[in-house]
Short mmCIF file of C-alpha atoms in Angstrom, two decimals:
data_model
loop_
_atom_site.label_atom_id
_atom_site.label_comp_id
_atom_site.label_asym_id
_atom_site.label_seq_id
_atom_site.Cartn_x
_atom_site.Cartn_y
_atom_site.Cartn_z
CA MET A 1076 -22.26 -22.00 7.08
CA LYS A 1077 -25.39 -23.95 6.20
CA LYS A 1078 -25.68 -22.02 2.94
CA ILE A 1079 -22.08 -22.80 2.07
CA ILE A 1080 -22.72 -26.51 2.63
CA VAL A 1081 -25.79 -26.32 0.39
CA ILE A 1082 -23.75 -24.67 -2.35
CA GLY A 1083 -21.14 -27.41 -2.09
CA ALA A 1084 -23.82 -30.10 -2.34
CA LEU A 1085 -25.40 -28.47 -5.37
CA GLY A 1086 -22.00 -28.24 -6.99
CA THR A 1087 -21.42 -31.96 -6.47
CA ILE A 1088 -24.82 -32.83 -8.00
CA MET A 1089 -24.14 -30.63 -11.02
CA MET A 1090 -20.71 -32.16 -11.46
CA PHE A 1091 -22.02 -35.72 -11.67
CA GLY A 1092 -25.11 -34.74 -13.61
CA ALA A 1093 -23.24 -33.03 -16.42
CA CYS A 1094 -19.99 -34.90 -16.90
CA LYS A 1095 -19.46 -33.82 -20.49
CA LYS A 1096 -19.79 -30.15 -19.52
CA PHE A 1097 -17.57 -30.70 -16.51
CA LEU A 1098 -14.71 -31.85 -18.76
CA THR A 1099 -14.76 -28.51 -20.59
CA GLU A 1100 -15.06 -26.31 -17.46
CA ALA A 1101 -12.13 -24.18 -16.33
CA PRO A 1102 -10.40 -25.41 -13.16
CA LEU A 1103 -11.48 -23.75 -9.91
CA THR A 1104 -8.20 -21.85 -9.72
CA GLN A 1105 -9.15 -20.12 -13.00
CA VAL A 1106 -12.66 -19.14 -11.86
CA THR A 1107 -12.62 -15.46 -10.98
CA LEU A 1108 -14.58 -13.88 -8.16
CA GLY A 1109 -16.54 -11.93 -10.74
CA GLU A 1110 -17.98 -15.20 -12.03
CA PHE A 1111 -19.33 -16.07 -8.59
CA TYR A 1112 -21.12 -12.87 -7.51
CA LYS A 1113 -24.09 -13.02 -9.86
CA SER A 1114 -27.21 -13.49 -7.71
CA GLN A 1115 -28.66 -12.88 -4.28
CA PHE A 1116 -28.05 -16.56 -3.55
CA ASP A 1117 -24.34 -16.03 -4.20
CA VAL A 1118 -24.27 -12.91 -2.02
CA ASP A 1119 -26.07 -14.63 0.85
CA ALA A 1120 -23.49 -17.42 0.69
CA ALA A 1121 -20.63 -14.90 0.64
CA ILE A 1122 -22.02 -13.04 3.66
CA ALA A 1123 -22.51 -16.34 5.50
CA GLY A 1124 -18.92 -17.29 4.66
CA MET A 1125 -17.62 -14.01 6.05
CA TYR A 1126 -19.50 -14.48 9.33
CA SER A 1127 -18.45 -18.12 9.48
CA ALA A 1128 -14.77 -17.23 9.21
CA PHE A 1129 -15.11 -14.72 12.06
CA GLN A 1130 -17.12 -17.15 14.15
CA LEU A 1131 -14.42 -19.79 13.77
CA GLU A 1132 -11.80 -17.27 14.89
CA MET A 1133 -13.75 -16.45 18.01
CA VAL A 1134 -14.95 -19.93 19.06
CA GLY A 1135 -12.36 -22.09 17.31
CA ASN A 1136 -12.54 -24.93 14.83
CA LYS A 1137 -11.51 -27.53 17.40
CA GLN A 1138 -11.31 -27.95 21.15
CA TYR A 1139 -9.80 -25.12 23.23
CA MET A 1140 -9.12 -22.74 20.35
CA GLU A 1141 -11.37 -19.87 21.45
CA LYS A 1142 -9.43 -16.74 20.46
CA TYR A 1143 -12.35 -14.70 21.84
CA LEU A 1144 -10.98 -15.61 25.27
CA TYR A 1145 -7.29 -16.19 24.59
CA TRP A 1146 -7.04 -12.65 23.23
CA GLY A 1147 -9.59 -10.94 25.47
CA GLU A 1148 -9.31 -12.74 28.83
CA TYR A 1149 -6.56 -15.26 29.44
CA ARG A 1150 -3.64 -12.80 29.70
CA ALA A 1151 -5.52 -10.92 32.42
CA ASP A 1152 -6.42 -11.62 36.05
CA ASN A 1153 -9.76 -13.42 35.61
CA PHE A 1154 -8.27 -16.79 34.64
CA ASP A 1155 -5.15 -18.82 35.36
CA ARG A 1156 -3.68 -22.08 34.10
CA PHE A 1157 -4.91 -25.39 35.49
CA VAL A 1158 -1.48 -26.64 36.54
CA ILE A 1159 -2.33 -30.34 36.27
CA TYR A 1160 -3.45 -30.08 32.64
CA THR A 1161 -1.68 -26.98 31.37
CA LYS A 1162 0.18 -26.78 28.05
CA ASP A 1163 3.29 -24.81 27.14
CA TYR A 1164 1.34 -22.28 25.11
CA VAL A 1165 -1.04 -21.73 28.05
CA ASP A 1166 1.91 -21.18 30.41
CA GLU A 1167 3.27 -18.56 28.03
CA ILE A 1168 0.00 -16.68 28.06
CA VAL A 1169 -0.76 -16.66 31.79
CA LEU A 1170 2.88 -16.04 32.81
CA ASN A 1171 3.48 -13.26 30.26
CA SER A 1172 6.25 -15.21 28.55
CA LEU A 1173 4.83 -15.23 25.04
CA THR A 1174 6.94 -16.38 22.11
CA PRO A 1175 6.40 -16.09 18.33
CA THR A 1176 5.67 -19.82 18.16
CA ASN A 1177 2.54 -19.54 20.31
CA GLN A 1178 -0.35 -20.73 18.16
CA PHE A 1179 -2.59 -17.87 19.30
CA SER A 1180 -0.14 -15.26 18.03
CA ASP A 1181 -1.19 -15.94 14.43
CA TRP A 1182 -3.37 -13.26 12.82
CA THR A 1183 -3.95 -15.21 9.59
CA GLY A 1184 -7.57 -16.07 10.41
CA LEU A 1185 -8.52 -12.43 10.88
CA TYR A 1186 -6.98 -11.58 7.52
CA ALA A 1187 -9.08 -14.35 6.01
CA VAL A 1188 -12.18 -12.56 7.34
CA ILE A 1189 -10.85 -9.28 5.94
CA GLY A 1190 -10.27 -10.98 2.58
CA ARG A 1191 -13.87 -12.20 2.43
CA ALA A 1192 -15.12 -8.74 3.39
CA ASN A 1193 -12.95 -7.22 0.65
CA ASN A 1194 -14.45 -9.62 -1.89
CA ASN A 1195 -17.95 -8.62 -0.83
CA ILE A 1196 -17.25 -4.90 -0.95
CA LYS A 1197 -15.89 -5.14 -4.48
CA TYR A 1198 -18.29 -7.65 -6.04
CA ILE A 1199 -21.68 -7.27 -4.36
CA PRO A 1200 -22.39 -4.19 -6.53
CA GLN A 1201 -21.92 -6.45 -9.57
CA ALA A 1202 -24.42 -8.98 -8.22
CA ALA A 1203 -26.89 -6.19 -7.45
CA ALA A 1204 -26.69 -5.01 -11.04
CA LEU A 1205 -27.44 -8.55 -12.29
CA ASP A 1206 -30.15 -9.67 -9.85
CA PRO A 1207 -33.20 -7.42 -9.29
CA LYS A 1208 -33.99 -9.31 -6.08
CA ILE A 1209 -31.11 -7.44 -4.47
CA THR A 1210 -33.08 -4.31 -3.67
CA THR A 1211 -31.45 -1.14 -2.32
CA LYS A 1212 -32.28 -2.19 1.23
CA PHE A 1213 -30.67 -5.61 0.78
CA PHE A 1214 -27.68 -4.09 -1.00
CA ASP A 1215 -27.08 -1.51 1.72
CA GLY A 1216 -27.35 -4.16 4.42
CA TYR A 1217 -24.88 -6.51 2.71
CA MET A 1218 -22.38 -3.70 2.19
CA ALA A 1219 -22.82 -2.40 5.74
CA GLU A 1220 -22.14 -5.83 7.24
CA SER A 1221 -19.05 -6.26 5.06
CA TYR A 1222 -17.58 -2.87 5.97
CA ALA A 1223 -18.34 -3.45 9.66
CA MET A 1224 -16.85 -6.95 9.72
CA ARG A 1225 -13.69 -5.69 8.04
CA ALA A 1226 -13.48 -2.93 10.66
CA MET A 1227 -14.05 -5.35 13.55
CA SER A 1228 -11.30 -7.66 12.26
CA TYR A 1229 -8.85 -4.78 12.03
CA PHE A 1230 -9.93 -3.62 15.48
CA TYR A 1231 -8.95 -7.01 16.89
CA ILE A 1232 -5.63 -6.85 15.07
CA VAL A 1233 -4.65 -3.41 16.40
CA ARG A 1234 -5.73 -4.34 19.95
CA VAL A 1235 -3.81 -7.63 19.93
CA TRP A 1236 -0.74 -6.81 17.81
CA GLY A 1237 -0.72 -3.02 17.39
CA ASP A 1238 0.42 -2.00 13.90
CA ALA A 1239 -1.16 -3.91 11.01
CA VAL A 1240 -0.76 -4.67 7.33
CA VAL A 1241 -3.65 -2.99 5.52
CA ARG A 1242 -5.38 -4.77 2.66
CA LEU A 1243 -8.53 -3.17 1.26
CA GLU A 1244 -8.77 -5.00 -2.08
CA PRO A 1245 -9.25 -8.69 -2.90
CA TYR A 1246 -6.12 -10.66 -3.62
CA GLU A 1247 -7.03 -12.01 -7.07
CA ASP A 1248 -3.77 -12.37 -9.00
CA ILE A 1249 -1.05 -14.69 -7.76
CA LYS A 1250 1.45 -12.48 -9.62
CA ALA A 1251 0.46 -9.46 -7.53
CA PRO A 1252 2.70 -8.54 -4.57
CA SER A 1253 1.59 -10.47 -1.51
CA GLU A 1254 3.89 -8.87 1.02
CA GLY A 1255 3.31 -5.56 2.77
CA GLU A 1256 4.63 -3.40 5.56
CA ARG A 1257 2.72 -2.67 8.74
CA VAL A 1258 0.86 0.61 9.17
CA SER A 1259 0.75 2.33 12.55
CA LYS A 1260 -2.17 1.28 14.73
CA ASP A 1261 -3.36 4.89 15.03
CA LYS A 1262 -3.46 5.26 11.26
CA VAL A 1263 -5.33 1.97 10.89
CA ILE A 1264 -7.93 3.18 13.38
CA ASP A 1265 -8.29 6.64 11.83
CA GLU A 1266 -8.09 5.71 8.14
CA VAL A 1267 -9.62 2.22 8.00
CA ILE A 1268 -11.62 1.21 11.06
CA ILE A 1269 -13.53 4.43 11.77
CA PRO A 1270 -14.31 5.21 8.09
CA ASP A 1271 -15.51 1.63 7.51
CA LEU A 1272 -17.77 1.76 10.56
CA LYS A 1273 -19.19 5.14 9.58
CA LYS A 1274 -19.92 3.82 6.07
CA ALA A 1275 -21.71 0.88 7.66
CA TYR A 1276 -23.73 3.18 9.91
CA ASP A 1277 -24.84 5.33 6.97
CA LEU A 1278 -25.69 2.29 4.86
CA PHE A 1279 -27.90 0.82 7.55
CA GLY A 1280 -29.98 4.00 7.43
CA THR A 1281 -32.84 4.30 9.88
CA GLY A 1282 -33.49 0.57 10.28
CA ASN A 1283 -31.69 -2.75 10.22
CA ALA A 1284 -31.27 -4.49 6.89
CA PRO A 1285 -33.04 -7.87 6.50
CA SER A 1286 -29.84 -9.89 6.89
CA SER A 1287 -28.79 -8.31 10.18
CA GLY A 1288 -29.96 -8.75 13.75
CA ILE A 1289 -28.71 -10.02 17.10
CA TYR A 1290 -26.59 -12.72 15.46
CA GLY A 1291 -25.24 -10.38 12.81
CA ILE A 1292 -24.02 -6.81 12.70
CA SER A 1293 -26.79 -4.23 13.03
CA ARG A 1294 -26.76 -0.46 13.25
CA SER A 1295 -26.69 -0.79 17.05
CA ALA A 1296 -23.65 -3.06 16.83
CA VAL A 1297 -21.88 -0.55 14.60
CA CYS A 1298 -22.54 2.22 17.13
CA ALA A 1299 -21.25 0.02 19.96
CA THR A 1300 -18.07 -0.77 18.03
CA LEU A 1301 -17.47 2.89 17.18
CA ALA A 1302 -17.89 3.83 20.83
CA ASP A 1303 -15.39 1.11 21.75
CA VAL A 1304 -12.92 2.34 19.13
CA TYR A 1305 -13.14 5.93 20.34
CA MET A 1306 -12.64 4.77 23.93
CA TRP A 1307 -9.50 3.00 22.74
CA LYS A 1308 -8.35 6.40 21.43
CA LYS A 1309 -9.41 8.06 24.72
CA ASP A 1310 -11.61 10.32 22.62
CA TYR A 1311 -14.39 10.55 25.18
CA VAL A 1312 -16.42 13.18 23.33
CA ASN A 1313 -16.86 11.00 20.24
CA ALA A 1314 -17.42 7.90 22.36
CA ILE A 1315 -20.32 9.70 24.07
CA ILE A 1316 -21.73 10.73 20.67
CA TRP A 1317 -21.75 7.15 19.40
CA ILE A 1318 -23.21 5.74 22.59
CA LYS A 1319 -26.05 8.22 22.23
CA ASN A 1320 -26.42 7.10 18.60
CA LEU A 1321 -26.68 3.53 19.89
CA PHE A 1322 -29.50 4.53 22.23
CA LEU A 1323 -31.30 6.06 19.24
CA ALA A 1324 -30.72 2.93 17.16
CA LYS A 1325 -32.28 0.84 19.94
CA ASN A 1326 -35.15 3.32 20.36
CA ILE A 1327 -34.05 4.21 23.89
CA ALA A 1328 -35.21 7.73 24.63
CA ASP A 1329 -34.10 7.76 28.26
CA PRO A 1330 -31.53 5.07 29.16
CA THR A 1331 -32.39 3.62 32.57
CA ILE A 1332 -32.32 0.29 34.36
CA ALA A 1333 -35.59 -0.56 32.57
CA ASN A 1334 -33.65 -1.00 29.32
CA LEU A 1335 -31.51 -3.77 30.81
CA GLU A 1336 -32.52 -7.38 31.29
CA ALA A 1337 -34.33 -7.71 34.62
CA THR A 1338 -32.41 -8.89 37.68
CA ALA A 1339 -34.41 -12.11 37.87
CA THR A 1340 -33.72 -13.00 34.23
CA TRP A 1341 -30.10 -11.79 33.89
CA LYS A 1342 -29.10 -15.13 32.34
CA ASN A 1343 -31.32 -14.47 29.29
CA VAL A 1344 -28.63 -12.19 27.89
CA PHE A 1345 -26.41 -15.28 27.49
CA THR A 1346 -28.87 -18.12 26.98
CA ASN A 1347 -31.61 -16.42 24.95
CA PRO A 1348 -30.22 -13.19 23.50
CA ALA A 1349 -32.76 -13.08 20.66
CA ASN A 1350 -35.42 -12.39 23.29
CA SER A 1351 -33.37 -10.10 25.53
CA LYS A 1352 -33.79 -6.34 25.20
CA GLU A 1353 -30.23 -5.94 26.45
CA ALA A 1354 -28.62 -7.85 23.58
CA ILE A 1355 -26.82 -5.96 20.82
CA TRP A 1356 -24.63 -8.52 19.03
CA SER A 1357 -23.95 -12.15 19.94
CA ILE A 1358 -22.27 -15.02 18.13
CA HIS A 1359 -24.58 -18.02 17.81
CA TRP A 1360 -22.71 -21.32 17.99
CA ASP A 1361 -25.16 -24.14 17.27
CA TYR A 1362 -24.07 -27.69 18.07
CA GLN A 1363 -26.30 -29.14 15.34
CA LYS A 1364 -24.57 -27.03 12.65
CA ASN A 1365 -21.14 -26.32 14.09
CA GLY A 1366 -20.38 -29.12 16.53
CA CYS A 1367 -19.30 -28.67 20.13
CA ALA A 1368 -18.40 -25.16 21.29
CA CYS A 1369 -15.51 -26.76 23.13
CA MET A 1370 -14.00 -23.74 24.81
CA GLN A 1371 -12.22 -23.68 28.15
CA THR A 1372 -15.37 -22.03 29.54
CA SER A 1373 -17.93 -24.30 27.89
CA TRP A 1374 -19.02 -27.83 28.72
CA THR A 1375 -16.59 -30.48 27.53
CA SER A 1376 -15.91 -33.99 28.75
CA ASN A 1377 -12.15 -33.36 28.70
CA ASN A 1378 -9.97 -31.73 31.32
CA LYS A 1379 -9.61 -27.95 31.17
CA GLN A 1380 -6.29 -26.14 30.86
CA ILE A 1381 -7.76 -22.91 32.26
CA VAL A 1382 -9.43 -22.19 35.61
CA ILE A 1383 -10.72 -19.08 37.33
CA ASP A 1384 -7.87 -17.24 39.03
CA GLU A 1385 -7.56 -17.91 42.76
CA ASP A 1386 -7.68 -14.22 43.77
CA ILE A 1387 -11.00 -13.39 42.10
CA TRP A 1388 -12.27 -16.83 43.18
CA ALA A 1389 -11.57 -16.13 46.85
CA LYS A 1390 -12.91 -12.58 46.69
CA TRP A 1391 -16.05 -12.98 44.57
CA PHE A 1392 -17.01 -16.60 43.98
CA GLN A 1393 -16.10 -18.60 47.07
CA PRO A 1394 -18.18 -16.52 49.56
CA GLN A 1395 -21.32 -17.61 47.67
CA TYR A 1396 -20.86 -21.21 48.77
CA LYS A 1397 -22.15 -20.66 52.31
CA VAL A 1398 -25.28 -18.79 53.29
CA ALA A 1399 -23.42 -16.94 56.05
CA THR A 1400 -20.95 -15.36 53.60
CA ARG A 1401 -23.17 -15.13 50.54
CA THR A 1402 -23.57 -11.64 49.08
CA THR A 1403 -26.61 -10.15 47.38
CA ASP A 1404 -24.79 -10.05 44.03
CA ILE A 1405 -26.72 -12.26 41.58
CA ARG A 1406 -23.78 -12.71 39.21
CA PRO A 1407 -21.14 -15.01 40.76
CA GLN A 1408 -23.48 -17.99 41.27
CA GLN A 1409 -24.69 -17.63 37.68
CA THR A 1410 -21.18 -17.24 36.26
CA ALA A 1411 -19.42 -20.22 37.85
CA ASP A 1412 -20.62 -23.37 39.61
CA VAL A 1413 -19.44 -22.39 43.08
CA PHE A 1414 -21.08 -25.40 44.70
CA LEU A 1415 -19.42 -28.05 42.56
CA ALA A 1416 -16.04 -26.33 42.80
CA GLN A 1417 -16.18 -26.55 46.58
CA THR A 1418 -16.40 -30.34 46.41
CA LYS A 1419 -13.55 -30.66 43.88
CA PRO A 1420 -10.06 -29.10 43.96
CA ASN A 1421 -10.56 -26.97 40.86
CA ARG A 1422 -12.31 -23.87 39.58
CA ASP A 1423 -13.14 -24.89 36.02
CA ARG A 1424 -16.95 -25.02 35.92
CA PHE A 1425 -18.00 -21.88 34.09
CA ILE A 1426 -21.80 -21.80 33.66
CA LYS A 1427 -22.48 -18.33 32.27
CA TRP A 1428 -23.43 -19.66 28.83
CA TYR A 1429 -25.90 -22.24 30.17
CA ASN A 1430 -29.49 -22.15 31.35
CA THR A 1431 -28.78 -22.95 34.99
CA ALA A 1432 -30.84 -21.92 38.02
CA ALA A 1433 -31.11 -18.20 38.68
CA ASN A 1434 -30.59 -18.78 42.42
CA PRO A 1435 -28.72 -22.08 42.70
CA THR A 1436 -28.40 -23.74 46.10
CA ALA A 1437 -26.50 -26.84 45.03
CA ALA A 1438 -24.02 -27.99 42.43
CA ASP A 1439 -25.36 -28.01 38.89
CA LYS A 1440 -25.48 -31.36 37.15
CA TRP A 1441 -23.13 -31.64 34.18
CA PRO A 1442 -24.62 -34.29 31.90
CA ALA A 1443 -23.18 -34.97 28.46
CA SER A 1444 -26.26 -33.29 26.98
CA ARG A 1445 -24.77 -29.92 27.99
CA GLU A 1446 -22.43 -30.27 25.05
CA LEU A 1447 -25.44 -30.24 22.71
CA GLU A 1448 -26.68 -26.86 23.90
CA PRO A 1449 -26.06 -23.75 21.80
CA VAL A 1450 -23.58 -21.19 23.08
CA TYR A 1451 -24.05 -17.46 22.52
CA LEU A 1452 -20.88 -15.41 22.87
CA VAL A 1453 -21.59 -11.76 23.61
CA MET A 1454 -19.80 -9.24 21.43
CA TYR A 1455 -21.72 -6.26 22.84
CA ARG A 1456 -24.65 -5.83 25.21
CA LEU A 1457 -26.25 -2.82 26.86
CA ALA A 1458 -24.71 -3.23 30.34
CA ASP A 1459 -21.29 -3.24 28.67
CA ILE A 1460 -22.22 0.03 26.95
CA TYR A 1461 -23.63 1.59 30.15
CA LEU A 1462 -20.30 0.97 31.87
CA LEU A 1463 -18.39 2.21 28.83
CA TYR A 1464 -20.64 5.29 28.91
CA ALA A 1465 -19.81 5.80 32.59
CA GLU A 1466 -16.11 5.57 31.73
CA ALA A 1467 -16.46 8.09 28.88
CA LEU A 1468 -18.48 10.51 31.01
CA ASN A 1469 -15.89 10.25 33.77
CA GLY A 1470 -13.13 10.87 31.23
CA ASN A 1471 -15.07 13.94 30.11
CA ASN A 1472 -15.25 15.21 33.74
CA GLN A 1473 -18.97 14.42 34.11
CA LEU A 1474 -18.58 12.45 37.32
CA SER A 1475 -22.18 12.63 38.54
CA ASP A 1476 -23.47 11.31 35.22
CA ALA A 1477 -20.81 8.60 35.25
CA LEU A 1478 -21.92 7.54 38.71
CA LYS A 1479 -25.52 7.28 37.51
CA PHE A 1480 -24.70 4.65 34.88
CA LEU A 1481 -22.27 2.79 37.12
CA ASN A 1482 -25.02 2.54 39.74
CA ILE A 1483 -27.60 1.33 37.22
CA VAL A 1484 -25.50 -1.77 36.55
CA ARG A 1485 -24.82 -2.29 40.25
CA LYS A 1486 -28.50 -1.96 41.13
CA ARG A 1487 -29.48 -4.53 38.51
CA ALA A 1488 -26.82 -6.88 39.94
CA GLY A 1489 -28.36 -6.57 43.40
CA VAL A 1490 -25.44 -4.79 45.08
CA ALA A 1491 -25.38 -1.48 46.93
CA GLU A 1492 -25.15 1.66 44.85
CA TYR A 1493 -22.30 4.08 45.49
CA LEU A 1494 -23.05 7.38 47.18
CA GLY A 1495 -21.44 10.43 45.67
CA THR A 1496 -19.52 10.93 48.92
CA ASP A 1497 -18.01 7.44 48.85
CA PRO A 1498 -14.20 7.67 48.60
CA LEU A 1499 -14.32 4.88 46.00
CA VAL A 1500 -15.94 7.28 43.50
CA ALA A 1501 -14.99 10.64 45.01
CA ASN A 1502 -12.65 11.73 42.22
CA LYS A 1503 -11.87 10.97 38.60
CA GLU A 1504 -9.14 8.39 39.27
CA ALA A 1505 -11.18 6.56 41.90
CA MET A 1506 -14.24 6.56 39.64
CA GLU A 1507 -12.25 5.04 36.78
CA ASP A 1508 -11.06 2.25 39.08
CA ALA A 1509 -14.61 1.62 40.33
CA ILE A 1510 -15.93 1.39 36.77
CA LEU A 1511 -13.09 -0.91 35.73
CA ASN A 1512 -13.75 -3.15 38.72
CA GLU A 1513 -17.46 -3.30 37.89
CA ARG A 1514 -16.68 -4.21 34.29
CA GLN A 1515 -14.54 -7.09 35.56
CA LEU A 1516 -17.47 -8.55 37.45
CA GLU A 1517 -20.35 -7.78 35.10
CA LEU A 1518 -18.49 -8.86 31.95
CA PHE A 1519 -16.54 -11.75 33.48
CA GLY A 1520 -15.52 -14.19 30.74
CA GLU A 1521 -16.93 -12.06 27.89
CA GLY A 1522 -13.63 -11.33 26.17
CA LYS A 1523 -13.24 -7.81 27.58
CA ARG A 1524 -10.93 -7.84 30.61
CA TRP A 1525 -7.50 -7.79 28.93
CA PHE A 1526 -8.59 -5.10 26.49
CA ASP A 1527 -9.99 -3.04 29.38
CA LEU A 1528 -6.68 -3.19 31.22
CA VAL A 1529 -4.72 -2.19 28.11
CA ARG A 1530 -7.16 0.57 27.12
CA THR A 1531 -7.08 2.18 30.58
CA ASP A 1532 -3.31 1.74 31.08
CA HIS A 1533 -3.88 -0.52 34.11
CA VAL A 1534 -1.92 -3.57 32.89
CA LYS A 1535 1.20 -3.05 35.02
CA GLU A 1536 -0.75 -2.00 38.11
CA VAL A 1537 -3.15 -4.96 38.01
CA MET A 1538 -1.03 -7.71 36.52
CA ASP A 1539 2.33 -7.19 38.24
CA PRO A 1540 1.29 -8.67 41.63
CA ILE A 1541 -0.77 -11.38 39.91
CA LEU A 1542 2.16 -12.43 37.73
CA LYS A 1543 4.62 -12.38 40.61
CA ARG A 1544 2.38 -14.74 42.55
CA ARG A 1545 1.96 -17.04 39.52
CA GLN A 1546 5.69 -16.97 38.79
CA LEU A 1547 6.57 -17.85 42.39
CA ASP A 1548 4.03 -20.68 42.32
CA GLY A 1549 5.66 -21.90 39.12
CA GLY A 1550 9.12 -22.03 40.71
CA ASN A 1551 10.56 -18.74 39.43
CA ILE A 1552 12.08 -17.35 42.64
CA ASN A 1553 13.02 -14.09 40.92
CA ALA A 1554 9.36 -13.36 40.02
CA PRO A 1555 9.96 -10.40 37.70
CA GLY A 1556 6.25 -9.64 37.34
CA PHE A 1557 5.10 -7.85 34.19
CA LEU A 1558 8.25 -6.98 32.24
CA ASP A 1559 8.30 -4.25 29.60
CA PRO A 1560 4.62 -3.25 29.89
CA ASP A 1561 5.05 -0.59 27.21
CA LYS A 1562 6.12 -3.29 24.76
CA ARG A 1563 4.67 -6.60 25.84
CA VAL A 1564 1.04 -5.54 26.11
CA TYR A 1565 0.92 -6.59 22.45
CA TRP A 1566 1.33 -10.15 21.27
CA PRO A 1567 4.33 -11.23 19.20
CA ILE A 1568 3.76 -11.83 15.52
CA ASN A 1569 3.73 -15.53 14.81
CA ARG A 1570 6.90 -16.89 13.24
CA ASN A 1571 5.00 -18.41 10.31
CA VAL A 1572 3.50 -15.00 9.55
CA LEU A 1573 6.94 -13.40 9.66
CA ASN A 1574 8.32 -16.08 7.34
CA SER A 1575 5.55 -15.45 4.81
CA ASN A 1576 6.13 -11.68 4.67
CA SER A 1577 9.72 -10.46 4.63
CA LYS A 1578 8.59 -6.85 5.13
CA LEU A 1579 7.28 -7.52 8.62
CA LYS A 1580 9.20 -6.66 11.75
CA GLN A 1581 8.62 -8.36 15.09
CA ASN A 1582 6.94 -6.41 17.88
CA PRO A 1583 9.34 -4.88 20.41
CA GLY A 1584 10.05 -7.09 23.42
CA TYR A 1585 10.16 -10.31 21.42
CA THR A 1586 12.78 -12.07 19.33
CA ASP A 1587 12.10 -13.66 15.96
#
């Protein structure tokens, strides 16, 4: 984003410094993409623009617009509406009554990211031919990041909406057809997402390109995404292959608890990922460059519309308030401010992103300076992958190996490990539930819970009693629970999107 600002400033200086030339220049609408991609400077700006567009989708360009959580968390059982301050669109999400007018049902921003990736894929080769500073290593890294970001954007689309319109070329001619039909989600995964990710993996080669790292897409991040995609397909064999490739990419010969962040410094994964061995890919939101990361789970001076759900609060968070009921689990006190919430009638102080005490004994102070702190949203980290590995191994009937990786995460969290004879992990179905439950706790608020429920076909089972309770609390005496789970696990397509493309059809379960 900083590079884009610099380019804009330079353009302004050139405009006023060469007025005569400016009068003879073609308007911006007549400047082709091919005229932009001519140097490494241009390519760096284009890559930064691609990441910036994705970052804005995840965190939001204004207060309480964090699609990272609206898509990945808020339809699930971790969070509920804050009744005093709720909005209609929040009610729709937490009560499973979504409509096509809900602002978070719009996929336009993800297609903007895809469009920027398409531009890069087509025109970076041109810039490489013109600028010798774009060496093979730089070129491969740029292309890898572009393919991977396009894949990740499509992966969000198929997880949130199902079938997708596929665009793999830049839209450069206003006379070209702009409308298109949706392609089945399975075809998008098999013919777009997986091939793009495999291209990215090959392009990264044996080491990360200079422009990648924790805050960008690396070879490790590509492996993590591929494993996630294969888990979505329930292709456990390939998921295991790509998790093993991730271990190789991170130089992990024997994955153990030693490869995770230490118990005492668990918060480093969220507050200092650049120096955490567990980190794989995080989004860096810097207040100085981007303004406030004003999410429902970040510090803001305004009232929240979202709070932690009362069930998980009572079961996991509230017992930490008193010494007599406090568990050995290090995570709840470092995820939410349990002490402050006990003195106020709400559950809206989420502290996972902030450098709070590792073993708090009192409410954390919430000064205005919190807003100035950077926020690092985790896309993938090693504990996430260990639990995904356990799930894949279990799906592949390797229950003892699955238990090993489930227990590694539990041991790091400071809770008792399961014995193989424990009924909670005694068979394949029980093991899957235990892993899913552990993912809920370990990855709380990291944009994973809703996708986990959909991927494992647990939406109806988990959400039906939660929704009935919420519906009753909201005055709906019929409390239908989760209606049409086979249809309404996907979001409706936003009405504005439908109006702009006559070839689109609304998802089943919704009206236009």
